[in-house]
Amino acid sequence: MKKYLSILVAVMLAAMSFTLTSCGDDDNEDEPENPEAASIIGRWNCTDVTMKSDFATEAGMQEGDFIQFNADGSCSYSEGGISYNAKYKKESNKVTIYDSNDPESFDIPVEYEIKSLTEKELVLFANLYIATWTGRFQRVN
């Protein structure tokens, strides 16, 4: 009887070791699957804009406008067909644009949340205090 009990305990320990080692989580959520897909550098054309507000507001960037992110931290963009130059900073899933070249902006940065970023598509969201803005972009280059 002792022999069968020893065999049973050994089998149970072996089964438990397989169970405990096979339950590990090896997903690394901090790193994107494809590092190239995480790059915002390049030219993006605006294909769709959604503005939600309780007030009548003029949306800045509209369908047909563009934004160009450069590797040196500079960017250019258009609003209503008028081009502007600025600086940007990307941290995690946020992009902040500093309109230091526009004297009427008082250098107030606008922070955008990156809702989606793939090799071909970029979706940005901004809470503009009196409105929320979502822009969908397609990569040109």
mmCIF file of C-alpha atoms in Angstrom:
data_model
loop_
_atom_site.group_PDB
_atom_site.id
_atom_site.type_symbol
_atom_site.label_atom_id
_atom_site.label_comp_id
_atom_site.label_asym_id
_atom_site.label_seq_id
_atom_site.Cartn_x
_atom_site.Cartn_y
_atom_site.Cartn_z
ATOM 1 C CA MET A 1 0.000 0.000 0.000
ATOM 2 C CA LYS A 2 2.851 2.375 0.841
ATOM 3 C CA LYS A 3 4.325 1.732 -2.594
ATOM 4 C CA TYR A 4 1.094 2.758 -4.342
ATOM 5 C CA LEU A 5 0.766 5.830 -2.118
ATOM 6 C CA SER A 6 4.332 6.921 -2.996
ATOM 7 C CA ILE A 7 3.635 6.459 -6.713
ATOM 8 C CA LEU A 8 0.363 8.415 -6.413
ATOM 9 C CA VAL A 9 2.126 11.305 -4.623
ATOM 10 C CA ALA A 10 4.889 11.351 -7.262
ATOM 11 C CA VAL A 11 2.338 11.440 -10.095
ATOM 12 C CA MET A 12 0.380 14.237 -8.377
ATOM 13 C CA LEU A 13 3.549 16.306 -7.853
ATOM 14 C CA ALA A 14 4.535 15.833 -11.505
ATOM 15 C CA ALA A 15 1.048 16.876 -12.644
ATOM 16 C CA MET A 16 1.116 19.962 -10.416
ATOM 17 C CA SER A 17 4.517 21.042 -11.739
ATOM 18 C CA PHE A 18 3.203 20.948 -15.323
ATOM 19 C CA THR A 19 0.135 22.909 -14.297
ATOM 20 C CA LEU A 20 2.093 25.613 -12.479
ATOM 21 C CA THR A 21 4.697 26.113 -15.194
ATOM 22 C CA SER A 22 2.251 26.222 -18.078
ATOM 23 C CA CYS A 23 0.228 29.123 -16.671
ATOM 24 C CA GLY A 24 2.835 31.825 -17.186
ATOM 25 C CA ASP A 25 1.960 35.084 -18.955
ATOM 26 C CA ASP A 26 4.648 35.947 -21.475
ATOM 27 C CA ASP A 27 2.802 38.802 -23.212
ATOM 28 C CA ASN A 28 4.874 41.974 -23.280
ATOM 29 C CA GLU A 29 2.356 44.816 -23.523
ATOM 30 C CA ASP A 30 5.028 47.531 -23.314
ATOM 31 C CA GLU A 31 6.550 46.735 -26.702
ATOM 32 C CA PRO A 32 4.568 47.020 -29.935
ATOM 33 C CA GLU A 33 4.434 43.943 -32.136
ATOM 34 C CA ASN A 34 5.981 45.852 -35.013
ATOM 35 C CA PRO A 35 8.232 48.782 -34.030
ATOM 36 C CA GLU A 36 7.890 50.336 -37.509
ATOM 37 C CA ALA A 37 4.119 50.550 -37.028
ATOM 38 C CA ALA A 38 4.663 52.665 -33.896
ATOM 39 C CA SER A 39 6.431 55.475 -35.785
ATOM 40 C CA ILE A 40 4.488 58.653 -36.458
ATOM 41 C CA ILE A 41 7.278 60.118 -38.565
ATOM 42 C CA GLY A 42 6.030 60.875 -42.052
ATOM 43 C CA ARG A 43 3.235 62.709 -43.802
ATOM 44 C CA TRP A 44 -0.365 61.940 -42.851
ATOM 45 C CA ASN A 45 -3.444 63.146 -44.747
ATOM 46 C CA CYS A 46 -6.613 63.771 -42.773
ATOM 47 C CA THR A 47 -9.442 61.575 -44.070
ATOM 48 C CA ASP A 48 -12.094 62.105 -41.398
ATOM 49 C CA VAL A 49 -12.791 64.497 -38.512
ATOM 50 C CA THR A 50 -15.361 64.228 -35.729
ATOM 51 C CA MET A 51 -15.994 67.272 -33.530
ATOM 52 C CA LYS A 52 -18.337 67.090 -30.544
ATOM 53 C CA SER A 53 -19.338 70.257 -28.713
ATOM 54 C CA ASP A 54 -22.301 71.962 -27.091
ATOM 55 C CA PHE A 55 -21.097 75.227 -28.620
ATOM 56 C CA ALA A 56 -20.623 76.368 -32.180
ATOM 57 C CA THR A 57 -16.915 75.911 -32.795
ATOM 58 C CA GLU A 58 -14.646 76.156 -35.762
ATOM 59 C CA ALA A 59 -12.667 72.964 -36.095
ATOM 60 C CA GLY A 60 -9.010 73.419 -36.901
ATOM 61 C CA MET A 61 -7.807 70.520 -39.001
ATOM 62 C CA GLN A 62 -10.360 69.203 -41.450
ATOM 63 C CA GLU A 63 -10.662 66.430 -43.996
ATOM 64 C CA GLY A 64 -8.097 67.073 -46.748
ATOM 65 C CA ASP A 65 -5.576 68.767 -44.419
ATOM 66 C CA PHE A 66 -2.254 67.111 -43.509
ATOM 67 C CA ILE A 67 0.313 66.773 -40.756
ATOM 68 C CA GLN A 68 3.997 65.994 -41.328
ATOM 69 C CA PHE A 69 6.036 64.693 -38.369
ATOM 70 C CA ASN A 70 9.820 64.942 -38.829
ATOM 71 C CA ALA A 71 12.501 62.986 -36.963
ATOM 72 C CA ASP A 72 14.057 66.189 -35.555
ATOM 73 C CA GLY A 73 10.930 67.086 -33.519
ATOM 74 C CA SER A 74 9.603 69.607 -36.016
ATOM 75 C CA CYS A 75 6.312 69.257 -37.797
ATOM 76 C CA SER A 76 4.179 71.061 -40.311
ATOM 77 C CA TYR A 77 0.443 70.879 -40.766
ATOM 78 C CA SER A 78 -2.411 72.552 -42.565
ATOM 79 C CA GLU A 79 -5.717 73.873 -41.269
ATOM 80 C CA GLY A 80 -8.217 74.895 -43.892
ATOM 81 C CA GLY A 81 -5.506 74.826 -46.536
ATOM 82 C CA ILE A 82 -3.157 77.170 -44.616
ATOM 83 C CA SER A 83 0.208 75.623 -43.669
ATOM 84 C CA TYR A 84 1.924 76.067 -40.298
ATOM 85 C CA ASN A 85 5.253 75.020 -38.803
ATOM 86 C CA ALA A 86 5.573 73.828 -35.220
ATOM 87 C CA LYS A 87 7.415 71.522 -32.838
ATOM 88 C CA TYR A 88 6.102 68.282 -31.382
ATOM 89 C CA LYS A 89 6.957 65.813 -28.658
ATOM 90 C CA LYS A 90 5.806 62.189 -28.553
ATOM 91 C CA GLU A 91 5.670 60.334 -25.256
ATOM 92 C CA SER A 92 4.024 56.928 -25.041
ATOM 93 C CA ASN A 93 0.550 57.340 -26.581
ATOM 94 C CA LYS A 94 0.559 61.162 -26.484
ATOM 95 C CA VAL A 95 1.693 63.737 -29.042
ATOM 96 C CA THR A 96 1.974 67.364 -27.957
ATOM 97 C CA ILE A 97 2.223 70.078 -30.620
ATOM 98 C CA TYR A 98 3.744 73.441 -29.706
ATOM 99 C CA ASP A 99 2.721 76.244 -32.092
ATOM 100 C CA SER A 100 5.701 78.433 -31.263
ATOM 101 C CA ASN A 101 5.628 79.972 -34.755
ATOM 102 C CA ASP A 102 2.084 81.340 -34.356
ATOM 103 C CA PRO A 103 2.198 84.580 -32.317
ATOM 104 C CA GLU A 104 -1.555 84.467 -31.695
ATOM 105 C CA SER A 105 -1.414 81.028 -30.063
ATOM 106 C CA PHE A 106 0.575 82.246 -27.016
ATOM 107 C CA ASP A 107 2.481 78.964 -27.353
ATOM 108 C CA ILE A 108 -0.337 76.921 -25.818
ATOM 109 C CA PRO A 109 0.448 73.287 -26.572
ATOM 110 C CA VAL A 110 -2.262 70.937 -27.768
ATOM 111 C CA GLU A 111 -2.033 67.377 -26.503
ATOM 112 C CA TYR A 112 -3.385 64.580 -28.673
ATOM 113 C CA GLU A 113 -3.949 61.027 -27.542
ATOM 114 C CA ILE A 114 -2.934 58.405 -30.095
ATOM 115 C CA LYS A 115 -5.997 56.161 -30.235
ATOM 116 C CA SER A 116 -4.602 53.984 -33.020
ATOM 117 C CA LEU A 117 -1.323 53.828 -34.913
ATOM 118 C CA THR A 118 -0.495 51.363 -37.644
ATOM 119 C CA GLU A 119 1.808 51.513 -40.618
ATOM 120 C CA LYS A 120 -0.969 53.097 -42.707
ATOM 121 C CA GLU A 121 -3.398 54.754 -40.275
ATOM 122 C CA LEU A 122 -3.221 57.210 -37.377
ATOM 123 C CA VAL A 123 -6.162 58.211 -35.170
ATOM 124 C CA LEU A 124 -5.707 61.207 -32.863
ATOM 125 C CA PHE A 125 -8.044 62.452 -30.123
ATOM 126 C CA ALA A 126 -7.955 65.835 -28.372
ATOM 127 C CA ASN A 127 -10.018 67.213 -25.518
ATOM 128 C CA LEU A 128 -10.197 70.913 -26.374
ATOM 129 C CA TYR A 129 -12.072 71.927 -23.182
ATOM 130 C CA ILE A 130 -15.240 73.075 -25.000
ATOM 131 C CA ALA A 131 -15.083 70.301 -27.582
ATOM 132 C CA THR A 132 -13.584 66.939 -28.334
ATOM 133 C CA TRP A 133 -11.865 66.323 -31.638
ATOM 134 C CA THR A 134 -10.999 63.041 -33.341
ATOM 135 C CA GLY A 135 -9.026 62.930 -36.572
ATOM 136 C CA ARG A 136 -8.320 59.915 -38.759
ATOM 137 C CA PHE A 137 -5.242 60.060 -41.016
ATOM 138 C CA GLN A 138 -3.751 57.939 -43.792
ATOM 139 C CA ARG A 139 0.027 57.737 -44.268
ATOM 140 C CA VAL A 140 1.265 59.289 -47.509
ATOM 141 C CA ASN A 141 4.945 58.304 -47.182
#
